[in-house]
Amino acid sequence: MLNYLAVMKIVIFLGAPGSGKGTIAGRLAEADAALRHVSSGDLLRDAVKRQTAAGVEAAGYMKRGELVPDAVIGQMIGDYLSGMAGECTVLLDGFPRTVAQAEILDAVAGRCGAELTAAILLDVADGIIVERIAGRRVCPKCGAGYHVKNIPPRVAGICDECGAGLVIRKDDNPETVKNRLAVYKAQTVPVIEFYGTRGLLRRVDGAGLIDDIVRMARRAWA
Ligand code: AMP
């Protein structure tokens, strides 16, 4: 008998805040319908906006630039991935951010019959990160991302997609960014080693032109 069971593959995007995980995963997914971009930050911001129980719990952590508890985000990602149908490759952006979350992801993947294909690390120096976050703008209505210099909208301050006025993310202020970078070094850098040990880690230089980074990232798990 033929086996029609759909297979889900998971490609993890690792990197500091501002390293371009969302931009690169988003571009890849736009270009290929078999790729689905899933961002833990977007799921959380949506939960905060809708004031779900998880969103209410997460809001304070996000505002301070701290990590939301593993159990809260782990449950959210688990529910989301379990609800996805059909054969696809998930580009997982922003999760896992701790070794405990990486272990939760193993359990979720086991339950969904999904395969962890690669963990792509977008390597970007600290100085570039600070400049990228300072110039980052987002659309509060449709979520599209911009940068005043690197990814400018056609009309300054206005979203190309839906015409809404662009804003600076609440957690992109200098004080919170400092905290987010410290949290990344303390809690997320060990995740790099976790996947390195398993032979899944692929390092991609995340400092160049977006089109080049997209190409290198795509080749990293082909
Ligand atoms: P991001 O959009 O990925 O920069 O995430 C924005 C904020 O959401 C982070 O600073 C955290 O407060 C929270 N967040 C996103 N992903 C996670 C995660 N995997 N674990 C814990 N907190 C997260």
PDB file of C-alpha atoms and ligand atoms in Angstrom:
ATOM      1  CA  MET A   1       0.000   0.000   0.000  1.00  0.00           C
ATOM      2  CA  LEU A   2       1.255   3.488  -0.806  1.00  0.00           C
ATOM      3  CA  ASN A   3       2.041   5.715   2.150  1.00  0.00           C
ATOM      4  CA  TYR A   4       0.351   9.105   1.733  1.00  0.00           C
ATOM      5  CA  LEU A   5       1.542  10.452   5.094  1.00  0.00           C
ATOM      6  CA  ALA A   6       2.655  14.060   4.560  1.00  0.00           C
ATOM      7  CA  VAL A   7       6.164  14.824   5.771  1.00  0.00           C
ATOM      8  CA  MET A   8       7.057  18.055   7.526  1.00  0.00           C
ATOM      9  CA  LYS A   9      10.630  19.234   7.525  1.00  0.00           C
ATOM     10  CA  ILE A  10      11.903  21.890   9.905  1.00  0.00           C
ATOM     11  CA  VAL A  11      14.756  24.285   9.153  1.00  0.00           C
ATOM     12  CA  ILE A  12      15.679  26.374  12.201  1.00  0.00           C
ATOM     13  CA  PHE A  13      16.950  29.947  11.836  1.00  0.00           C
ATOM     14  CA  LEU A  14      19.351  30.955  14.616  1.00  0.00           C
ATOM     15  CA  GLY A  15      21.014  34.320  15.144  1.00  0.00           C
ATOM     16  CA  ALA A  16      21.065  37.407  17.340  1.00  0.00           C
ATOM     17  CA  PRO A  17      18.150  39.854  17.372  1.00  0.00           C
ATOM     18  CA  GLY A  18      18.534  41.902  14.185  1.00  0.00           C
ATOM     19  CA  SER A  19      20.616  39.244  12.393  1.00  0.00           C
ATOM     20  CA  GLY A  20      17.941  39.010   9.686  1.00  0.00           C
ATOM     21  CA  LYS A  21      16.188  35.744  10.574  1.00  0.00           C
ATOM     22  CA  GLY A  22      12.726  37.124   9.793  1.00  0.00           C
ATOM     23  CA  THR A  23      13.812  38.923   6.615  1.00  0.00           C
ATOM     24  CA  ILE A  24      15.669  35.951   5.137  1.00  0.00           C
ATOM     25  CA  ALA A  25      13.089  33.309   6.136  1.00  0.00           C
ATOM     26  CA  GLY A  26      10.344  35.614   4.836  1.00  0.00           C
ATOM     27  CA  ARG A  27      12.031  36.091   1.443  1.00  0.00           C
ATOM     28  CA  LEU A  28      12.611  32.356   1.076  1.00  0.00           C
ATOM     29  CA  ALA A  29       8.961  31.580   1.852  1.00  0.00           C
ATOM     30  CA  GLU A  30       7.711  34.260  -0.572  1.00  0.00           C
ATOM     31  CA  ALA A  31       9.652  32.600  -3.381  1.00  0.00           C
ATOM     32  CA  ASP A  32       8.532  29.006  -2.747  1.00  0.00           C
ATOM     33  CA  ALA A  33       5.032  27.876  -1.733  1.00  0.00           C
ATOM     34  CA  ALA A  34       6.460  24.683  -0.172  1.00  0.00           C
ATOM     35  CA  LEU A  35       8.250  26.790   2.456  1.00  0.00           C
ATOM     36  CA  ARG A  36       6.314  28.221   5.425  1.00  0.00           C
ATOM     37  CA  HIS A  37       7.787  30.961   7.582  1.00  0.00           C
ATOM     38  CA  VAL A  38       6.860  30.536  11.260  1.00  0.00           C
ATOM     39  CA  SER A  39       8.141  33.254  13.608  1.00  0.00           C
ATOM     40  CA  SER A  40       7.862  32.812  17.385  1.00  0.00           C
ATOM     41  CA  GLY A  41       8.060  36.611  17.823  1.00  0.00           C
ATOM     42  CA  ASP A  42       5.133  37.122  15.400  1.00  0.00           C
ATOM     43  CA  LEU A  43       3.058  34.426  17.144  1.00  0.00           C
ATOM     44  CA  LEU A  44       3.738  36.100  20.480  1.00  0.00           C
ATOM     45  CA  ARG A  45       2.988  39.639  19.228  1.00  0.00           C
ATOM     46  CA  ASP A  46      -0.288  38.349  17.785  1.00  0.00           C
ATOM     47  CA  ALA A  47      -1.179  36.675  21.116  1.00  0.00           C
ATOM     48  CA  VAL A  48      -0.374  39.921  22.972  1.00  0.00           C
ATOM     49  CA  LYS A  49      -2.574  41.902  20.563  1.00  0.00           C
ATOM     50  CA  ARG A  50      -5.476  39.446  20.962  1.00  0.00           C
ATOM     51  CA  GLN A  51      -4.887  39.334  24.743  1.00  0.00           C
ATOM     52  CA  THR A  52      -4.994  35.551  24.935  1.00  0.00           C
ATOM     53  CA  ALA A  53      -3.902  34.015  28.277  1.00  0.00           C
ATOM     54  CA  ALA A  54      -0.435  33.293  26.819  1.00  0.00           C
ATOM     55  CA  GLY A  55      -0.257  36.800  25.355  1.00  0.00           C
ATOM     56  CA  VAL A  56      -1.082  38.437  28.687  1.00  0.00           C
ATOM     57  CA  GLU A  57       1.610  36.322  30.382  1.00  0.00           C
ATOM     58  CA  ALA A  58       4.190  37.034  27.649  1.00  0.00           C
ATOM     59  CA  ALA A  59       3.725  40.812  27.355  1.00  0.00           C
ATOM     60  CA  GLY A  60       5.872  41.872  30.332  1.00  0.00           C
ATOM     61  CA  TYR A  61       8.805  39.641  29.368  1.00  0.00           C
ATOM     62  CA  MET A  62       8.763  40.962  25.804  1.00  0.00           C
ATOM     63  CA  LYS A  63       8.624  44.569  26.914  1.00  0.00           C
ATOM     64  CA  ARG A  64      11.725  44.052  29.078  1.00  0.00           C
ATOM     65  CA  GLY A  65      13.577  42.173  26.317  1.00  0.00           C
ATOM     66  CA  GLU A  66      13.564  38.942  28.321  1.00  0.00           C
ATOM     67  CA  LEU A  67      12.623  35.497  27.104  1.00  0.00           C
ATOM     68  CA  VAL A  68       9.049  34.352  27.566  1.00  0.00           C
ATOM     69  CA  PRO A  69       8.999  31.155  29.728  1.00  0.00           C
ATOM     70  CA  ASP A  70       9.922  28.007  27.775  1.00  0.00           C
ATOM     71  CA  ALA A  71       6.624  26.270  28.629  1.00  0.00           C
ATOM     72  CA  VAL A  72       4.532  29.183  27.244  1.00  0.00           C
ATOM     73  CA  ILE A  73       6.320  29.528  23.907  1.00  0.00           C
ATOM     74  CA  GLY A  74       6.882  25.756  23.663  1.00  0.00           C
ATOM     75  CA  GLN A  75       3.134  25.129  23.921  1.00  0.00           C
ATOM     76  CA  MET A  76       2.400  27.850  21.361  1.00  0.00           C
ATOM     77  CA  ILE A  77       4.876  26.480  18.805  1.00  0.00           C
ATOM     78  CA  GLY A  78       3.745  22.891  19.482  1.00  0.00           C
ATOM     79  CA  ASP A  79       0.087  23.810  18.890  1.00  0.00           C
ATOM     80  CA  TYR A  80       0.948  25.756  15.748  1.00  0.00           C
ATOM     81  CA  LEU A  81       3.072  23.032  14.163  1.00  0.00           C
ATOM     82  CA  SER A  82       0.567  20.297  15.078  1.00  0.00           C
ATOM     83  CA  GLY A  83      -2.138  22.310  13.306  1.00  0.00           C
ATOM     84  CA  MET A  84      -0.202  22.587  10.038  1.00  0.00           C
ATOM     85  CA  ALA A  85      -1.389  20.306   7.275  1.00  0.00           C
ATOM     86  CA  GLY A  86       0.287  18.988   4.146  1.00  0.00           C
ATOM     87  CA  GLU A  87       3.824  18.361   3.043  1.00  0.00           C
ATOM     88  CA  CYS A  88       5.983  21.422   3.655  1.00  0.00           C
ATOM     89  CA  THR A  89       9.236  22.766   5.032  1.00  0.00           C
ATOM     90  CA  VAL A  90       8.819  25.029   8.042  1.00  0.00           C
ATOM     91  CA  LEU A  91      11.351  27.849   8.360  1.00  0.00           C
ATOM     92  CA  LEU A  92      11.342  28.259  12.115  1.00  0.00           C
ATOM     93  CA  ASP A  93      12.482  31.766  13.043  1.00  0.00           C
ATOM     94  CA  GLY A  94      13.203  32.650  16.674  1.00  0.00           C
ATOM     95  CA  PHE A  95      12.563  29.209  18.191  1.00  0.00           C
ATOM     96  CA  PRO A  96      14.318  27.477  19.913  1.00  0.00           C
ATOM     97  CA  ARG A  97      16.091  30.170  21.931  1.00  0.00           C
ATOM     98  CA  THR A  98      17.186  27.977  24.867  1.00  0.00           C
ATOM     99  CA  VAL A  99      18.451  24.407  25.113  1.00  0.00           C
ATOM    100  CA  ALA A 100      15.232  23.509  26.997  1.00  0.00           C
ATOM    101  CA  GLN A 101      13.246  24.801  23.989  1.00  0.00           C
ATOM    102  CA  ALA A 102      15.425  22.730  21.639  1.00  0.00           C
ATOM    103  CA  GLU A 103      14.426  19.681  23.685  1.00  0.00           C
ATOM    104  CA  ILE A 104      10.755  20.708  23.505  1.00  0.00           C
ATOM    105  CA  LEU A 105      11.144  20.989  19.720  1.00  0.00           C
ATOM    106  CA  ASP A 106      12.519  17.435  19.568  1.00  0.00           C
ATOM    107  CA  ALA A 107       9.399  16.217  21.370  1.00  0.00           C
ATOM    108  CA  VAL A 108       7.050  18.275  19.144  1.00  0.00           C
ATOM    109  CA  ALA A 109       8.807  17.047  15.980  1.00  0.00           C
ATOM    110  CA  GLY A 110       8.508  13.470  17.234  1.00  0.00           C
ATOM    111  CA  ARG A 111       4.755  13.894  17.806  1.00  0.00           C
ATOM    112  CA  CYS A 112       4.185  15.521  14.378  1.00  0.00           C
ATOM    113  CA  GLY A 113       6.430  13.083  12.528  1.00  0.00           C
ATOM    114  CA  ALA A 114       8.546  16.067  11.457  1.00  0.00           C
ATOM    115  CA  GLU A 115      12.238  15.914  10.613  1.00  0.00           C
ATOM    116  CA  LEU A 116      14.803  18.509  11.770  1.00  0.00           C
ATOM    117  CA  THR A 117      16.753  19.161   8.584  1.00  0.00           C
ATOM    118  CA  ALA A 118      19.193  21.934   9.523  1.00  0.00           C
ATOM    119  CA  ALA A 119      19.865  24.818  11.898  1.00  0.00           C
ATOM    120  CA  ILE A 120      21.070  27.862   9.966  1.00  0.00           C
ATOM    121  CA  LEU A 121      23.063  30.393  11.970  1.00  0.00           C
ATOM    122  CA  LEU A 122      23.056  33.902  10.492  1.00  0.00           C
ATOM    123  CA  ASP A 123      26.469  35.190  11.573  1.00  0.00           C
ATOM    124  CA  VAL A 124      26.523  38.984  12.021  1.00  0.00           C
ATOM    125  CA  ALA A 125      28.958  41.136  14.035  1.00  0.00           C
ATOM    126  CA  ASP A 126      27.591  43.078  17.029  1.00  0.00           C
ATOM    127  CA  GLY A 127      28.221  46.520  15.444  1.00  0.00           C
ATOM    128  CA  ILE A 128      26.072  45.656  12.418  1.00  0.00           C
ATOM    129  CA  ILE A 129      23.322  44.272  14.673  1.00  0.00           C
ATOM    130  CA  VAL A 130      23.037  47.569  16.560  1.00  0.00           C
ATOM    131  CA  GLU A 131      22.851  49.558  13.281  1.00  0.00           C
ATOM    132  CA  ARG A 132      20.236  47.190  11.845  1.00  0.00           C
ATOM    133  CA  ILE A 133      17.964  47.359  14.870  1.00  0.00           C
ATOM    134  CA  ALA A 134      18.270  51.163  15.081  1.00  0.00           C
ATOM    135  CA  GLY A 135      16.980  51.456  11.488  1.00  0.00           C
ATOM    136  CA  ARG A 136      14.300  48.772  11.709  1.00  0.00           C
ATOM    137  CA  ARG A 137      10.685  49.789  11.026  1.00  0.00           C
ATOM    138  CA  VAL A 138       7.596  47.580  10.972  1.00  0.00           C
ATOM    139  CA  CYS A 139       4.059  47.874   9.736  1.00  0.00           C
ATOM    140  CA  PRO A 140       1.680  47.620  12.720  1.00  0.00           C
ATOM    141  CA  LYS A 141      -1.146  46.517  10.414  1.00  0.00           C
ATOM    142  CA  CYS A 142       0.270  43.772   8.155  1.00  0.00           C
ATOM    143  CA  GLY A 143       3.596  43.047   9.903  1.00  0.00           C
ATOM    144  CA  ALA A 144       5.851  43.813   6.885  1.00  0.00           C
ATOM    145  CA  GLY A 145       9.423  44.678   7.906  1.00  0.00           C
ATOM    146  CA  TYR A 146      11.668  47.494   6.624  1.00  0.00           C
ATOM    147  CA  HIS A 147      14.970  49.229   7.328  1.00  0.00           C
ATOM    148  CA  VAL A 148      15.379  52.962   6.688  1.00  0.00           C
ATOM    149  CA  LYS A 149      18.579  52.349   4.660  1.00  0.00           C
ATOM    150  CA  ASN A 150      18.776  48.645   3.708  1.00  0.00           C
ATOM    151  CA  ILE A 151      15.093  47.915   2.956  1.00  0.00           C
ATOM    152  CA  PRO A 152      13.436  51.316   2.519  1.00  0.00           C
ATOM    153  CA  PRO A 153       9.719  51.537   1.682  1.00  0.00           C
ATOM    154  CA  ARG A 154       8.813  53.259  -1.614  1.00  0.00           C
ATOM    155  CA  VAL A 155       7.430  56.240   0.350  1.00  0.00           C
ATOM    156  CA  ALA A 156       9.307  57.070   3.561  1.00  0.00           C
ATOM    157  CA  GLY A 157       7.378  55.939   6.648  1.00  0.00           C
ATOM    158  CA  ILE A 158       4.581  54.200   4.693  1.00  0.00           C
ATOM    159  CA  CYS A 159       4.077  50.432   4.233  1.00  0.00           C
ATOM    160  CA  ASP A 160       4.364  49.321   0.565  1.00  0.00           C
ATOM    161  CA  GLU A 161       1.912  46.470   1.170  1.00  0.00           C
ATOM    162  CA  CYS A 162      -1.006  48.143   2.931  1.00  0.00           C
ATOM    163  CA  GLY A 163      -0.310  51.897   3.174  1.00  0.00           C
ATOM    164  CA  ALA A 164      -0.247  52.038   7.005  1.00  0.00           C
ATOM    165  CA  GLY A 165       2.254  54.296   8.814  1.00  0.00           C
ATOM    166  CA  LEU A 166       5.418  52.425   9.861  1.00  0.00           C
ATOM    167  CA  VAL A 167       6.476  52.277  13.513  1.00  0.00           C
ATOM    168  CA  ILE A 168       9.517  51.328  15.593  1.00  0.00           C
ATOM    169  CA  ARG A 169       8.968  48.074  17.500  1.00  0.00           C
ATOM    170  CA  LYS A 170       8.455  48.733  21.230  1.00  0.00           C
ATOM    171  CA  ASP A 171      11.356  46.419  22.123  1.00  0.00           C
ATOM    172  CA  ASP A 172      13.755  48.049  19.637  1.00  0.00           C
ATOM    173  CA  ASN A 173      14.667  50.912  22.009  1.00  0.00           C
ATOM    174  CA  PRO A 174      18.420  51.010  22.916  1.00  0.00           C
ATOM    175  CA  GLU A 175      17.984  49.891  26.537  1.00  0.00           C
ATOM    176  CA  THR A 176      15.835  46.844  25.662  1.00  0.00           C
ATOM    177  CA  VAL A 177      18.108  45.952  22.740  1.00  0.00           C
ATOM    178  CA  LYS A 178      21.092  45.836  25.124  1.00  0.00           C
ATOM    179  CA  ASN A 179      19.166  43.391  27.282  1.00  0.00           C
ATOM    180  CA  ARG A 180      18.047  41.272  24.304  1.00  0.00           C
ATOM    181  CA  LEU A 181      21.665  40.933  23.109  1.00  0.00           C
ATOM    182  CA  ALA A 182      22.817  39.916  26.602  1.00  0.00           C
ATOM    183  CA  VAL A 183      19.982  37.359  26.813  1.00  0.00           C
ATOM    184  CA  TYR A 184      20.987  36.013  23.377  1.00  0.00           C
ATOM    185  CA  LYS A 185      24.592  35.497  24.478  1.00  0.00           C
ATOM    186  CA  ALA A 186      23.670  33.865  27.772  1.00  0.00           C
ATOM    187  CA  GLN A 187      20.741  31.688  26.716  1.00  0.00           C
ATOM    188  CA  THR A 188      20.682  31.205  22.934  1.00  0.00           C
ATOM    189  CA  VAL A 189      24.387  30.797  22.086  1.00  0.00           C
ATOM    190  CA  PRO A 190      24.369  27.336  23.825  1.00  0.00           C
ATOM    191  CA  VAL A 191      21.686  26.271  21.294  1.00  0.00           C
ATOM    192  CA  ILE A 192      24.275  26.759  18.511  1.00  0.00           C
ATOM    193  CA  GLU A 193      26.486  24.145  20.139  1.00  0.00           C
ATOM    194  CA  PHE A 194      23.470  21.872  20.715  1.00  0.00           C
ATOM    195  CA  TYR A 195      22.866  21.628  16.945  1.00  0.00           C
ATOM    196  CA  GLY A 196      26.594  21.697  16.132  1.00  0.00           C
ATOM    197  CA  THR A 197      27.080  18.531  18.160  1.00  0.00           C
ATOM    198  CA  ARG A 198      24.323  16.863  16.147  1.00  0.00           C
ATOM    199  CA  GLY A 199      25.873  17.855  12.816  1.00  0.00           C
ATOM    200  CA  LEU A 200      22.863  20.025  11.886  1.00  0.00           C
ATOM    201  CA  LEU A 201      24.510  23.464  12.142  1.00  0.00           C
ATOM    202  CA  ARG A 202      25.084  25.511   8.967  1.00  0.00           C
ATOM    203  CA  ARG A 203      26.825  28.883   9.335  1.00  0.00           C
ATOM    204  CA  VAL A 204      25.843  31.576   6.838  1.00  0.00           C
ATOM    205  CA  ASP A 205      27.477  35.010   6.650  1.00  0.00           C
ATOM    206  CA  GLY A 206      24.534  37.305   7.421  1.00  0.00           C
ATOM    207  CA  ALA A 207      26.328  40.610   6.809  1.00  0.00           C
ATOM    208  CA  GLY A 208      26.159  41.062   3.024  1.00  0.00           C
ATOM    209  CA  LEU A 209      23.416  41.827   0.505  1.00  0.00           C
ATOM    210  CA  ILE A 210      20.002  40.331   1.218  1.00  0.00           C
ATOM    211  CA  ASP A 211      19.793  38.478  -2.125  1.00  0.00           C
ATOM    212  CA  ASP A 212      23.200  36.849  -1.505  1.00  0.00           C
ATOM    213  CA  ILE A 213      22.239  35.801   2.038  1.00  0.00           C
ATOM    214  CA  VAL A 214      18.939  34.342   0.771  1.00  0.00           C
ATOM    215  CA  ARG A 215      20.859  32.282  -1.826  1.00  0.00           C
ATOM    216  CA  MET A 216      23.426  31.040   0.700  1.00  0.00           C
ATOM    217  CA  ALA A 217      20.706  30.148   3.228  1.00  0.00           C
ATOM    218  CA  ARG A 218      18.748  28.198   0.587  1.00  0.00           C
ATOM    219  CA  ARG A 219      21.851  26.238  -0.376  1.00  0.00           C
ATOM    220  CA  ALA A 220      22.639  25.511   3.278  1.00  0.00           C
ATOM    221  CA  TRP A 221      19.981  22.802   3.568  1.00  0.00           C
ATOM    222  CA  ALA A 222      19.536  21.738  -0.069  1.00  0.00           C
TER     223      ALA A 222
HETATM  224  P1  AMP B   1      11.727  38.420  17.928  1.00  0.00           P
HETATM  225  O1  AMP B   1      10.604  38.984  17.099  1.00  0.00           O
HETATM  226  O2  AMP B   1      12.140  37.050  17.494  1.00  0.00           O
HETATM  227  O3  AMP B   1      12.886  39.377  18.071  1.00  0.00           O
HETATM  228  O4  AMP B   1      11.130  38.228  19.408  1.00  0.00           O
HETATM  229  C1  AMP B   1      10.642  39.329  20.155  1.00  0.00           C
HETATM  230  C2  AMP B   1      10.510  38.938  21.617  1.00  0.00           C
HETATM  231  O5  AMP B   1       9.573  37.858  21.739  1.00  0.00           O
HETATM  232  C3  AMP B   1      11.772  38.430  22.267  1.00  0.00           C
HETATM  233  O6  AMP B   1      12.615  39.482  22.749  1.00  0.00           O
HETATM  234  C4  AMP B   1      11.204  37.600  23.416  1.00  0.00           C
HETATM  235  O7  AMP B   1      10.727  38.412  24.469  1.00  0.00           O
HETATM  236  C5  AMP B   1       9.991  36.959  22.761  1.00  0.00           C
HETATM  237  N1  AMP B   1      10.330  35.667  22.109  1.00  0.00           N
HETATM  238  C6  AMP B   1      10.334  35.362  20.778  1.00  0.00           C
HETATM  239  N2  AMP B   1      10.691  34.091  20.572  1.00  0.00           N
HETATM  240  C7  AMP B   1      10.924  33.555  21.794  1.00  0.00           C
HETATM  241  C8  AMP B   1      11.356  32.287  22.249  1.00  0.00           C
HETATM  242  N3  AMP B   1      11.642  31.286  21.401  1.00  0.00           N
HETATM  243  N4  AMP B   1      11.485  32.098  23.577  1.00  0.00           N
HETATM  244  C9  AMP B   1      11.205  33.076  24.462  1.00  0.00           C
HETATM  245  N5  AMP B   1      10.817  34.308  24.105  1.00  0.00           N
HETATM  246  C10 AMP B   1      10.680  34.563  22.788  1.00  0.00           C
END
